[in-house]
PDB file of C-alpha atoms in Angstrom:
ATOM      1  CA  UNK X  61     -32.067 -24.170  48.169  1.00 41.00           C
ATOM      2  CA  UNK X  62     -29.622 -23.377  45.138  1.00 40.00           C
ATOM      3  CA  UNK X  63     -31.380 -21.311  42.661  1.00 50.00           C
ATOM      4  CA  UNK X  64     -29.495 -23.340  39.329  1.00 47.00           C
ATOM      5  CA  UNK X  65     -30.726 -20.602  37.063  1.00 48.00           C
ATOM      6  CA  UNK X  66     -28.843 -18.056  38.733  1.00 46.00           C
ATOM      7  CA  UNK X  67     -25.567 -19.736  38.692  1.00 47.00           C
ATOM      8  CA  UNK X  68     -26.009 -20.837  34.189  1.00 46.00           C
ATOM      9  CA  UNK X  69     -26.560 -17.313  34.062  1.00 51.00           C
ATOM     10  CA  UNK X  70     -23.879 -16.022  35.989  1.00 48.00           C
ATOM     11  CA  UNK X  71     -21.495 -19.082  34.821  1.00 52.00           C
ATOM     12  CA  UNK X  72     -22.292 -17.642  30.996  1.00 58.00           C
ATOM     13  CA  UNK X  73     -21.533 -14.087  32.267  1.00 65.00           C
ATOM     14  CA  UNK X  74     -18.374 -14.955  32.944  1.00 80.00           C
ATOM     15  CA  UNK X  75     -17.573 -16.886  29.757  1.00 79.00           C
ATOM     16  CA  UNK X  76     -19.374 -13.580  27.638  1.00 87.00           C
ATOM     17  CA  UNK X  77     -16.837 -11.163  30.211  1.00 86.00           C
ATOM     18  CA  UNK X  78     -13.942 -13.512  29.287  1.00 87.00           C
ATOM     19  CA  UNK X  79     -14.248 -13.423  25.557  1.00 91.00           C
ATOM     20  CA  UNK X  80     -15.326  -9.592  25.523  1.00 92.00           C
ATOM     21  CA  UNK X  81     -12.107  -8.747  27.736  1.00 92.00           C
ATOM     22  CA  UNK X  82      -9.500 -11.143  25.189  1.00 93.00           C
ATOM     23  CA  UNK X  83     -11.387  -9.531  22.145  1.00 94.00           C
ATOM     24  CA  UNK X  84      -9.370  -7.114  21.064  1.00 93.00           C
ATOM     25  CA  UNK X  85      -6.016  -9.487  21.297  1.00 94.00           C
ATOM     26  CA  UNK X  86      -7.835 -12.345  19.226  1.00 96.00           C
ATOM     27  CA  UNK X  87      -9.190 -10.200  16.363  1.00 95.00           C
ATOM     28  CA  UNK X  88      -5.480  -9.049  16.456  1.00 95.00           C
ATOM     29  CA  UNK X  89      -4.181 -12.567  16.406  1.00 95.00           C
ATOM     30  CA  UNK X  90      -6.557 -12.884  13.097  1.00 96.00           C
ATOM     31  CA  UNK X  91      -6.317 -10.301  11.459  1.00 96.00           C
ATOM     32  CA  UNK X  92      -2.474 -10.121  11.334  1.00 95.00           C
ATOM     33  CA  UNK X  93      -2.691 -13.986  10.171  1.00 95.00           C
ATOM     34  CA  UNK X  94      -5.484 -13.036   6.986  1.00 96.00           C
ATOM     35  CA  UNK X  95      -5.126  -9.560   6.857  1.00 94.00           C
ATOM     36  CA  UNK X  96      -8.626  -9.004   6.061  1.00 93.00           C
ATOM     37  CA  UNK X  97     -10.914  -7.496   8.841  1.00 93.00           C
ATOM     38  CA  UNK X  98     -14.178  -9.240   7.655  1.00 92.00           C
ATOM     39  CA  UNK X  99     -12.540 -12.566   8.014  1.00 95.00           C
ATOM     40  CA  UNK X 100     -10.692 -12.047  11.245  1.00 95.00           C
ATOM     41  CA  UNK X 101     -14.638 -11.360  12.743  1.00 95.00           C
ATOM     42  CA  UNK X 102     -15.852 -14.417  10.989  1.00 96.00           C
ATOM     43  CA  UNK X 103     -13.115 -16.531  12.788  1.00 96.00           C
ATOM     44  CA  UNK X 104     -14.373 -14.607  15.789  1.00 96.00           C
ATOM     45  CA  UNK X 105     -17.697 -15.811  15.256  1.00 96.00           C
ATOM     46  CA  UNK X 106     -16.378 -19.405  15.031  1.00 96.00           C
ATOM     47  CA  UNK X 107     -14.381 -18.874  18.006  1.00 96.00           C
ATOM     48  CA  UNK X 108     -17.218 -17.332  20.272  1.00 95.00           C
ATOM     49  CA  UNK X 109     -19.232 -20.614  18.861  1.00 93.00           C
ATOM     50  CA  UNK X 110     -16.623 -23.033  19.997  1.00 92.00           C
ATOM     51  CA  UNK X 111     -16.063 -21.060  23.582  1.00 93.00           C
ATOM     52  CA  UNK X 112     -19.421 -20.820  24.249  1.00 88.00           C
ATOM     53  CA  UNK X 113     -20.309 -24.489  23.892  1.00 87.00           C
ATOM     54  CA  UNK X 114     -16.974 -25.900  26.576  1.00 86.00           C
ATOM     55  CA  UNK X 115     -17.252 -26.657  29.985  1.00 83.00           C
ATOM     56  CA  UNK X 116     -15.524 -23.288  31.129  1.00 80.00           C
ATOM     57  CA  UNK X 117     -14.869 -25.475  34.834  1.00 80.00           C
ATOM     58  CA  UNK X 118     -11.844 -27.693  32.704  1.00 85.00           C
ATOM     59  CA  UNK X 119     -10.353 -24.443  30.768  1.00 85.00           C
ATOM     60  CA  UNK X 120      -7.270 -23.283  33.026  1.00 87.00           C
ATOM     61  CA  UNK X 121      -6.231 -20.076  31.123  1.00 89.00           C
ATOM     62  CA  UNK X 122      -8.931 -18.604  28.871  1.00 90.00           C
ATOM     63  CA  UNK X 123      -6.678 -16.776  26.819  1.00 91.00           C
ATOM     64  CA  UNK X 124      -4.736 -19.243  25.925  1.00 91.00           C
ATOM     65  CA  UNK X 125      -7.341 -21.360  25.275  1.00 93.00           C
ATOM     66  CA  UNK X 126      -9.112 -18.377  23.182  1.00 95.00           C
ATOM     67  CA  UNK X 127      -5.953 -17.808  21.237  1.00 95.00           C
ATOM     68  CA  UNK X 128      -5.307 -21.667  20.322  1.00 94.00           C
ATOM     69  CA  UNK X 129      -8.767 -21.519  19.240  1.00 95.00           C
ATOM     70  CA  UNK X 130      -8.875 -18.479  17.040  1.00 96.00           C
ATOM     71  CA  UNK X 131      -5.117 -19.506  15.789  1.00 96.00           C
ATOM     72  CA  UNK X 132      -6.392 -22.663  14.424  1.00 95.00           C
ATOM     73  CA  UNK X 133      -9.624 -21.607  12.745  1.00 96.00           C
ATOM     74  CA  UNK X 134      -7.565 -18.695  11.145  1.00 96.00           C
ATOM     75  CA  UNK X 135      -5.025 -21.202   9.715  1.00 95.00           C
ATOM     76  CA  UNK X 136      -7.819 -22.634   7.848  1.00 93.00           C
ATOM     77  CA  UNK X 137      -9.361 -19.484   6.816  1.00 93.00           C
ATOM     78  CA  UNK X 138      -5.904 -18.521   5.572  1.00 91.00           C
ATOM     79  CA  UNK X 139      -5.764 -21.896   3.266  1.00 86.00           C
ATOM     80  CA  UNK X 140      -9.002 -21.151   1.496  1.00 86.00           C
ATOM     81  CA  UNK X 141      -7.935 -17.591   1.030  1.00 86.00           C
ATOM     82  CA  UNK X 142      -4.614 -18.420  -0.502  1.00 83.00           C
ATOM     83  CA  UNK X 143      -6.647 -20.207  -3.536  1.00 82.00           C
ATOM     84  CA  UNK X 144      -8.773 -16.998  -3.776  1.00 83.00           C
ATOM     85  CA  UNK X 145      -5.721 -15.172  -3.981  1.00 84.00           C
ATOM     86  CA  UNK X 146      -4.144 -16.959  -6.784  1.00 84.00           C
ATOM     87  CA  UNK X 147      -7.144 -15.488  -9.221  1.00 86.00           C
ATOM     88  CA  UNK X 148      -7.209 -12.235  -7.640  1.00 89.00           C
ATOM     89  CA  UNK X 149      -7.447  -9.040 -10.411  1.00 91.00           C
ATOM     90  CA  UNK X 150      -4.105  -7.160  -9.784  1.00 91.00           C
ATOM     91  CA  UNK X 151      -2.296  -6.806  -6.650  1.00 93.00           C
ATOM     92  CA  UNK X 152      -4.082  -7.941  -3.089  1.00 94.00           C
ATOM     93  CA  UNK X 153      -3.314  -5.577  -0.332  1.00 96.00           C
ATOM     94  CA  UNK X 154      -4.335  -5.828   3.119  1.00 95.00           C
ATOM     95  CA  UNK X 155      -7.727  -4.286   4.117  1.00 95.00           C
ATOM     96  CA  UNK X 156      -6.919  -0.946   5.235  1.00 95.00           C
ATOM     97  CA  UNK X 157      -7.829  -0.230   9.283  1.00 93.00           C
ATOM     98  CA  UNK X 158      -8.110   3.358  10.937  1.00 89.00           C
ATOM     99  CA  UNK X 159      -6.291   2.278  14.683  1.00 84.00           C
ATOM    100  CA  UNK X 160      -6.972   4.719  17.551  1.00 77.00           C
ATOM    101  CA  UNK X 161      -3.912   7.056  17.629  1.00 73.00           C
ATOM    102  CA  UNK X 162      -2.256   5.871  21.043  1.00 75.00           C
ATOM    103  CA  UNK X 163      -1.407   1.873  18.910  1.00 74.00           C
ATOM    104  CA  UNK X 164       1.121   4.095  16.702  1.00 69.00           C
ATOM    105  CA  UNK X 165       2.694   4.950  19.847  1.00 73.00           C
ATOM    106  CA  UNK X 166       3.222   0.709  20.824  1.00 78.00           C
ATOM    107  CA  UNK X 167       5.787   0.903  17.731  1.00 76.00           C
ATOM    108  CA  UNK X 168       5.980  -3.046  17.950  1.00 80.00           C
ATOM    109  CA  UNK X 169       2.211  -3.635  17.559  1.00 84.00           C
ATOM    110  CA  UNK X 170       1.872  -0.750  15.404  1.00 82.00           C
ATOM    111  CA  UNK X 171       4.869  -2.174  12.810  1.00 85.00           C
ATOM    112  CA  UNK X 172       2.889  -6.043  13.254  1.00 87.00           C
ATOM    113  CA  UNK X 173      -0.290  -4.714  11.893  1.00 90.00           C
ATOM    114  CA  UNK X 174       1.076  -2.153   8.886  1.00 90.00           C
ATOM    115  CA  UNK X 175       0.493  -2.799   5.736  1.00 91.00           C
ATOM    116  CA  UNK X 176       4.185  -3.394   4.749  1.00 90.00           C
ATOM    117  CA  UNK X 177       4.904  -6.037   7.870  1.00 92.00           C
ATOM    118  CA  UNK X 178       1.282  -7.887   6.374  1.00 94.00           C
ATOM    119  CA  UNK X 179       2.157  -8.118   3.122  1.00 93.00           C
ATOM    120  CA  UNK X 180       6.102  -9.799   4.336  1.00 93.00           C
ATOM    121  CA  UNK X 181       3.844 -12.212   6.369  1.00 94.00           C
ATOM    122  CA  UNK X 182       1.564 -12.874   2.803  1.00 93.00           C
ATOM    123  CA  UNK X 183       5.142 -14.629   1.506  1.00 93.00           C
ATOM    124  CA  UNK X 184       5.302 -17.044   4.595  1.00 94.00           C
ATOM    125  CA  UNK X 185       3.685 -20.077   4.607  1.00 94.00           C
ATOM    126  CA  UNK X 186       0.256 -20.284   6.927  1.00 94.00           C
ATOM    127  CA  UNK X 187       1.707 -22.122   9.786  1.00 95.00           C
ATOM    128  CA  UNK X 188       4.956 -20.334   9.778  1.00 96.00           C
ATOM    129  CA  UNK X 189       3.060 -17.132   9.489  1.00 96.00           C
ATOM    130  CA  UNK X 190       0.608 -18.157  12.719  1.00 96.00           C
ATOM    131  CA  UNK X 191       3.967 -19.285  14.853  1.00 96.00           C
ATOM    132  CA  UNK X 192       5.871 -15.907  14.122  1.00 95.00           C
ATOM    133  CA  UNK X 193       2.570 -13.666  14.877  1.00 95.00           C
ATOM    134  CA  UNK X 194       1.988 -16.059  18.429  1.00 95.00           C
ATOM    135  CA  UNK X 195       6.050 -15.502  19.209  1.00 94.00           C
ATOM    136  CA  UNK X 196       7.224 -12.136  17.868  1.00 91.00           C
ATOM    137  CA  UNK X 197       3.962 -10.333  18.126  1.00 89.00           C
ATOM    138  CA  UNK X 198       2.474 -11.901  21.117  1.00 90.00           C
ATOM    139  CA  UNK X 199       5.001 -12.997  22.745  1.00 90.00           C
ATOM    140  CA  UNK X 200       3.644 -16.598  23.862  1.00 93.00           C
ATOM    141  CA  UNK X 201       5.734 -19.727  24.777  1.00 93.00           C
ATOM    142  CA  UNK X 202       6.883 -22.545  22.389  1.00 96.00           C
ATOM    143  CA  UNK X 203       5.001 -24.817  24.253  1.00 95.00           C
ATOM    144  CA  UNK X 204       1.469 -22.956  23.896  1.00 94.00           C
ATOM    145  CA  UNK X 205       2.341 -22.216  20.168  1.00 95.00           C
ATOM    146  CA  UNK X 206       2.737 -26.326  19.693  1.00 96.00           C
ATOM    147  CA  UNK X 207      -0.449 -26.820  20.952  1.00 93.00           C
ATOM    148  CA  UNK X 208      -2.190 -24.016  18.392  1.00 94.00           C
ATOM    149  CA  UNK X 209      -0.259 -25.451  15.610  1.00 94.00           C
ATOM    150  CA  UNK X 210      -0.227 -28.968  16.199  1.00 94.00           C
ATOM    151  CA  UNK X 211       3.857 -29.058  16.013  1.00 95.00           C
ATOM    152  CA  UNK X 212       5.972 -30.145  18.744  1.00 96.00           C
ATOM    153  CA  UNK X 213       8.071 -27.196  20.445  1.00 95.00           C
ATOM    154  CA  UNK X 214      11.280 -28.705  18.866  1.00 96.00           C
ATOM    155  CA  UNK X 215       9.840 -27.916  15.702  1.00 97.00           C
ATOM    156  CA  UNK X 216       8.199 -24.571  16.450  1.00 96.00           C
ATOM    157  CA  UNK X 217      11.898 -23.181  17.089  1.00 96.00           C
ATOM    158  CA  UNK X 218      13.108 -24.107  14.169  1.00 97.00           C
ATOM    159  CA  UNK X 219       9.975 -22.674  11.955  1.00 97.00           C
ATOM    160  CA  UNK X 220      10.301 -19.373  14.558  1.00 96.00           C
ATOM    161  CA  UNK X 221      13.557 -19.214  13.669  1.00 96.00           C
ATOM    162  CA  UNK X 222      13.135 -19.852  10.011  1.00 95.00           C
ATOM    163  CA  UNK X 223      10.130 -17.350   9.784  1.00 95.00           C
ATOM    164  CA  UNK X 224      12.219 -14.899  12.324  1.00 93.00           C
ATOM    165  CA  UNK X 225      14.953 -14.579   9.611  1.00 94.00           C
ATOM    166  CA  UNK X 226      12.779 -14.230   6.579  1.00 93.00           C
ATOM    167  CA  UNK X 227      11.013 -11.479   7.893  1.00 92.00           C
ATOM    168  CA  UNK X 228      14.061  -9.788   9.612  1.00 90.00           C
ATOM    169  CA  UNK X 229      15.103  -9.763   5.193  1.00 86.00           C
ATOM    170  CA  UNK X 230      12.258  -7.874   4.183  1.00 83.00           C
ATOM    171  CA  UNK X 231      10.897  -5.479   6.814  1.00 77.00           C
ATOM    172  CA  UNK X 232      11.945  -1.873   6.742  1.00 69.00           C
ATOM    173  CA  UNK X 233      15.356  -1.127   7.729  1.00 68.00           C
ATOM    174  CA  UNK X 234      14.705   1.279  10.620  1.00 68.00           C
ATOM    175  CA  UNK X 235      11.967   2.180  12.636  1.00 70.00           C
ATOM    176  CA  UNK X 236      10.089   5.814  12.295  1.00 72.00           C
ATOM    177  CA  UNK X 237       8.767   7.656  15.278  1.00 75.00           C
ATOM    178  CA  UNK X 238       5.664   8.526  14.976  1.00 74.00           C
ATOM    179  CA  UNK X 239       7.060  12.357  15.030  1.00 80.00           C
ATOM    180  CA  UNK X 240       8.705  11.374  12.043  1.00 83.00           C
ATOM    181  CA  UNK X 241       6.049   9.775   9.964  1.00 82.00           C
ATOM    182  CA  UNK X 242       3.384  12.581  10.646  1.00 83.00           C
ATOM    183  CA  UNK X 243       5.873  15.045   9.739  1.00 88.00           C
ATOM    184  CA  UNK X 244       6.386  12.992   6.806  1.00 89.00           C
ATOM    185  CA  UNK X 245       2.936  12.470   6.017  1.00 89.00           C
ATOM    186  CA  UNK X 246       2.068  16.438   6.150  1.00 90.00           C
ATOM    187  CA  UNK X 247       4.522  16.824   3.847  1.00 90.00           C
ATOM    188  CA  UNK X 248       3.269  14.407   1.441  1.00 90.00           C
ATOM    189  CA  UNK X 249      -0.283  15.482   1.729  1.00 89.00           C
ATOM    190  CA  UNK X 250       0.999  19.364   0.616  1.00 88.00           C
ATOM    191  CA  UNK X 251       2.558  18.132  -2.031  1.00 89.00           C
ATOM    192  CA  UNK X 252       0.004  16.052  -3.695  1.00 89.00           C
ATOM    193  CA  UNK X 253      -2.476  18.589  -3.204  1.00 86.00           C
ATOM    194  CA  UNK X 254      -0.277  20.905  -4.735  1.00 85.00           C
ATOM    195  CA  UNK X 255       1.145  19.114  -7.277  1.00 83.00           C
ATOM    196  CA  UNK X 256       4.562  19.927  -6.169  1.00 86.00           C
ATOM    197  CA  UNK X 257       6.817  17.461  -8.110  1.00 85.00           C
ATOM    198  CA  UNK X 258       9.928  19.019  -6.413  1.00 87.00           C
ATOM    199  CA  UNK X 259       8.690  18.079  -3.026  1.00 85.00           C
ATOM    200  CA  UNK X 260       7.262  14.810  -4.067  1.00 87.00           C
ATOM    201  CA  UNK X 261      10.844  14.151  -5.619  1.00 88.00           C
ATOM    202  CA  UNK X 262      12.509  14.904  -2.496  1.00 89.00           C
ATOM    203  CA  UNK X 263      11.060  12.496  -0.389  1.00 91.00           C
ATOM    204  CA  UNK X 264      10.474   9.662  -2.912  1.00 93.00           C
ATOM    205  CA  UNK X 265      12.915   7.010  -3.016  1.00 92.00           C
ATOM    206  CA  UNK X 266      14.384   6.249  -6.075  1.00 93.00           C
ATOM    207  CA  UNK X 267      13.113   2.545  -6.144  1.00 94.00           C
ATOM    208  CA  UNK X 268       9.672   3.523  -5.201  1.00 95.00           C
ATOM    209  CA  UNK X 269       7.075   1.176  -5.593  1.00 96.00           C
ATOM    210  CA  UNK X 270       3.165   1.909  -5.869  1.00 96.00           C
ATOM    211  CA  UNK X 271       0.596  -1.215  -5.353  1.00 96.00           C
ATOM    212  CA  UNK X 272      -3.045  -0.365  -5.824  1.00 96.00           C
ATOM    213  CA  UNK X 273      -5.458  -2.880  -4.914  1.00 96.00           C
ATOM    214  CA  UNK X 274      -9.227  -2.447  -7.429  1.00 94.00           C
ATOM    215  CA  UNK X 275      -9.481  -6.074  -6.834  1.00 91.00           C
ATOM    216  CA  UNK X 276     -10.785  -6.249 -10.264  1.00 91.00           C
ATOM    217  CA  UNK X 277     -14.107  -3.925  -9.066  1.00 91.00           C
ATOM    218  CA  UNK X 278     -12.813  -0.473  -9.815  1.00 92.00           C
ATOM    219  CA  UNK X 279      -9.937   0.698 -12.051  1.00 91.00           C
ATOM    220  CA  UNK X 280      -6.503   0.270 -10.454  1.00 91.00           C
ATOM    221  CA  UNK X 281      -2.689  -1.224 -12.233  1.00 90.00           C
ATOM    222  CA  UNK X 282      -2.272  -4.696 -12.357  1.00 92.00           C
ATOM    223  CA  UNK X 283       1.179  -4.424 -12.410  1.00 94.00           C
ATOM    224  CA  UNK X 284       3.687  -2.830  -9.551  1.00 95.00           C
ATOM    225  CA  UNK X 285       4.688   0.671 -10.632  1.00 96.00           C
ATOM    226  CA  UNK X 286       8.349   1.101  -9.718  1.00 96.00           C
ATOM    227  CA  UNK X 287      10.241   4.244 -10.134  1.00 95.00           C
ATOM    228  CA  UNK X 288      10.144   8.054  -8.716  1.00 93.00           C
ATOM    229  CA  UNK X 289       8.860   9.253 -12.382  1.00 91.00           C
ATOM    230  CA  UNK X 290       5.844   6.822 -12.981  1.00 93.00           C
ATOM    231  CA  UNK X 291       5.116   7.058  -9.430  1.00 93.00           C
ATOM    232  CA  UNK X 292       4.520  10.333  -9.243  1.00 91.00           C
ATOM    233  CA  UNK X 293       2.801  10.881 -12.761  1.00 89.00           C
ATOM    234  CA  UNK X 294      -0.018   8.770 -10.667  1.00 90.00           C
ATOM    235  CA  UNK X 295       0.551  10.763  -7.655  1.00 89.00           C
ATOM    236  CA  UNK X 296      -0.391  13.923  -9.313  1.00 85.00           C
ATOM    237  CA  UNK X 297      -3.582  12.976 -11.026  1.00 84.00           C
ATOM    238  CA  UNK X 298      -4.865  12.820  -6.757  1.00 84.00           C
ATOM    239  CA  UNK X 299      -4.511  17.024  -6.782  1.00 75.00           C
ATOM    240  CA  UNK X 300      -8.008  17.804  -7.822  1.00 76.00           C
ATOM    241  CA  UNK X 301      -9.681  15.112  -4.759  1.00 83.00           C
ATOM    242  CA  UNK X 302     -10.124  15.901  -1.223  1.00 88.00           C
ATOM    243  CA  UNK X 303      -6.824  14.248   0.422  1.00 89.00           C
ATOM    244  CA  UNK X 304      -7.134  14.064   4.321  1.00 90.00           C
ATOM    245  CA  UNK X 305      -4.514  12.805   6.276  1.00 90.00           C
ATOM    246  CA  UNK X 306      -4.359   9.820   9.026  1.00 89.00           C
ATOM    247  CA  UNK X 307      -2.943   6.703  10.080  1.00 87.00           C
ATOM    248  CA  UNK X 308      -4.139   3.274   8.525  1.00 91.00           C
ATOM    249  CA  UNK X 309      -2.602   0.479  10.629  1.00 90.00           C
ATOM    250  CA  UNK X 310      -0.837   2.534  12.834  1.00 85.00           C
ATOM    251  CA  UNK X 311       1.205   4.513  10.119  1.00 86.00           C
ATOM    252  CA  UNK X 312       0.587   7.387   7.776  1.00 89.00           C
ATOM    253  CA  UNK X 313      -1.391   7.557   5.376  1.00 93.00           C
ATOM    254  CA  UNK X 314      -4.160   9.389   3.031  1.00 92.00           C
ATOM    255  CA  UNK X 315      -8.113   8.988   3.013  1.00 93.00           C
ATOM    256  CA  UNK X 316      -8.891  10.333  -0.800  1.00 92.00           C
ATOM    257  CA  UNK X 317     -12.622  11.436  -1.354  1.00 92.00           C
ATOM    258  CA  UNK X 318     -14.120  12.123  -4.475  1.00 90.00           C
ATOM    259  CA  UNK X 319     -17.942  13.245  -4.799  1.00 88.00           C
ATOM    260  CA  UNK X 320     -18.362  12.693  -1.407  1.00 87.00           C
ATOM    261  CA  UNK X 321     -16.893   8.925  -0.862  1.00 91.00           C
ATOM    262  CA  UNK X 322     -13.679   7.197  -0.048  1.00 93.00           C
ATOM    263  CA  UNK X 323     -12.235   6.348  -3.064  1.00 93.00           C
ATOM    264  CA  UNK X 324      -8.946   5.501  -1.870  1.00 94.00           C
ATOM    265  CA  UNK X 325      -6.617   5.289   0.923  1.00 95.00           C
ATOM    266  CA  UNK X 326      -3.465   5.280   0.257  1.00 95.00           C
ATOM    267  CA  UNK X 327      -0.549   4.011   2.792  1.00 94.00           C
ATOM    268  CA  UNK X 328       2.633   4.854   3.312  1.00 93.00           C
ATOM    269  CA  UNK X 329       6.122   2.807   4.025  1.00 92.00           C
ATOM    270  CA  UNK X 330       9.097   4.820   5.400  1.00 89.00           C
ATOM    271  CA  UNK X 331      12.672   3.862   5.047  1.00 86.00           C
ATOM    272  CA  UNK X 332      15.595   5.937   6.109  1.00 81.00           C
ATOM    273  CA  UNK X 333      13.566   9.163   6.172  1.00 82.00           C
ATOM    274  CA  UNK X 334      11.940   8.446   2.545  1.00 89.00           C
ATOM    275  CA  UNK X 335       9.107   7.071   1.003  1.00 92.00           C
ATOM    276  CA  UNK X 336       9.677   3.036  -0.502  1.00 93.00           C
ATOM    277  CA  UNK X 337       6.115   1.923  -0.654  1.00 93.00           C
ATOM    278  CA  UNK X 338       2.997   3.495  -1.586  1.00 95.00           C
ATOM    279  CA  UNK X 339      -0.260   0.997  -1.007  1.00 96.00           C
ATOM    280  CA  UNK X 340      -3.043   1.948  -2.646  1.00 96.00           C
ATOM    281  CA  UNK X 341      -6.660   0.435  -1.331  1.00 96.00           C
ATOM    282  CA  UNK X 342      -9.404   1.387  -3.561  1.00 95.00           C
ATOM    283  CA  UNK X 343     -11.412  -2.208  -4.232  1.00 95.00           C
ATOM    284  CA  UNK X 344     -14.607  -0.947  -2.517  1.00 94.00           C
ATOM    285  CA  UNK X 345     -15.015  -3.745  -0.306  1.00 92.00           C
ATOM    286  CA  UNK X 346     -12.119  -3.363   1.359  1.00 94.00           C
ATOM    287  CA  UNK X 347     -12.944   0.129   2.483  1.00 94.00           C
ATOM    288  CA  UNK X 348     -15.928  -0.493   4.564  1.00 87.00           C
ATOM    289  CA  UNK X 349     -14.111   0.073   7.759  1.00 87.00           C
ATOM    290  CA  UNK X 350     -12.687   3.246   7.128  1.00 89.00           C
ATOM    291  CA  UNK X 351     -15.562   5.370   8.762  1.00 83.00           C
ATOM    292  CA  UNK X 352     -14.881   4.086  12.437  1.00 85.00           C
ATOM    293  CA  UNK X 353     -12.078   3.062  14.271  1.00 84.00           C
ATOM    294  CA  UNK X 354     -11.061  -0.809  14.574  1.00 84.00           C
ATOM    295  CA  UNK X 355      -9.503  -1.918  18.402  1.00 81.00           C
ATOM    296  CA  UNK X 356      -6.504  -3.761  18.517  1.00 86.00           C
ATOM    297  CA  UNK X 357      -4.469  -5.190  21.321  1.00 82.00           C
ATOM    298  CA  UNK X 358      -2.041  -7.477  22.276  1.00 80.00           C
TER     299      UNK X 358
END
């Protein structure tokens, strides 16, 4: 006698084992297409919803089933945002992730989810950003990417291509080991806390550029502050709060405290040795992760 309990619950097992094991890639997949944490879960929510109800006999290759899946509910997520966006208070900025310290070391994954490679993919359009995080991140064929997209693979070339070049314009010019950057970062951190302007001017780029993100909640500029001298007039004012260093997104970067809290986090952008971006994360909401670390994969 077949006991047909038994094999729903051991068919569902395997469809729960299949999602938990592809987790880590798909919230990647999402995340690096909204760059927002708490909407990368929701479209893993709506993803889990949609796996759970399909005849798991007819799916050939879970993960790319899982992928076109999360791809295609993140493409609309990433429409609706985009209209948020356009009445957002002051610059938006990625949500900020602490990464277990071994992704820095994958310095392809850990460039795809910084905060500098995010914002480049904020200035494509949502399906060229979706096919150049499915081909450059995650490596998958043309063929698979059509079917996430709804292109034809003719097409997805050309917007790869298209997408491949933008990017290749406005990502940093060379990489950093991650020697480098925490070298870097210690640095930094000394000279904030010290208020050493001579230090800070030594490893500023001229052209600097400071973002910070209040999302219209808690004070922050509105406007970009460019230049070594206004950039670190703000710098400064971070001496008296307790500055710990990390990484956020793979790459280095500075948990401020005041009173107790996160107040800020503030992420660096390395070019040539020196310091080109500063991103600056204090809208509260965005800063809910910051106590725990957040898995990524590809």
């Amino acid at each position: 006698m077949v006991d047909r309990d038994a094999g729903i619950d051991a068919g569902a097992t395997t469809a729960t084992d299949s999602f938990v094991s592809h987790r880590n890639l798909l919230f990647t997949v999402a995340y690096e297409m909204l760059g927002s944490a708490a909407d990368a879960e929701d479209v893993l929510q709506e993803t889990w919803l949609r796996w759970s109800g399909v005849d798991h006999a007819t799916v050939r290759d879970p993960r790319a089933f899982l992928v076109r899946v999360t791809t295609r509910q993140a493409l609309t997520r990433l429409r609706t945002l985009r209209r948020r966006k356009e009445s957002y208070v002051g610059p938006w900025l990625p949500e900020p992730l602490l990464i277990a310290p071994d992704v820095a070391e994958d310095v392809e994954l850990a460039e795809s989810v910084s905060m500098a490679m995010l914002l480049v993919l904020e200035t494509l359009a949502p399906t060229e950003r979706a096919v150049f995080v499915l081909r450059e991140v995650f490596a998958l064929d043309y063929d698979e990417i059509a079917r996430a997209v709804d292109k034809t693979p003719p097409a997805v070339r050309q917007i790869a291509h298209r997408a491949r070049a933008h990017v290749a314009a406005r990502r940093p010019r060379e990489r950093v080991s991650p020697a480098e950057a925490r070298d870097v970062l210690a640095a930094f951190g000394r000279a904030v806390e010290t208020g050493d302007l001579t230090g800070l001017l030594d490893m500023i780029a001229p052209d600097v550029v400071l973002l910070t993100d209040g999302g219209g909640v808690v004070r922050a500029a509105v406007e970009p502050v460019v230049g070594v001298a206004d950039v670190t007039e703000v710098l400064v004012r971070l001496g008296g709060a307790l500055l710990r260093p990390t990484l956020v997104n793979g790459h280095p970067a500075l948990i401020v405290r005041r009173d107790g809290r996160i107040d800020t986090v503030v992420a660096l952008r390395l070019d040539a040795g020196l310091i080109t971006g500063l991103y600056a994360v204090r809208n509260p909401e965005k800063l809910s992760r910051m106590d725990r670390e957040t898995a990524v994969g590809r």
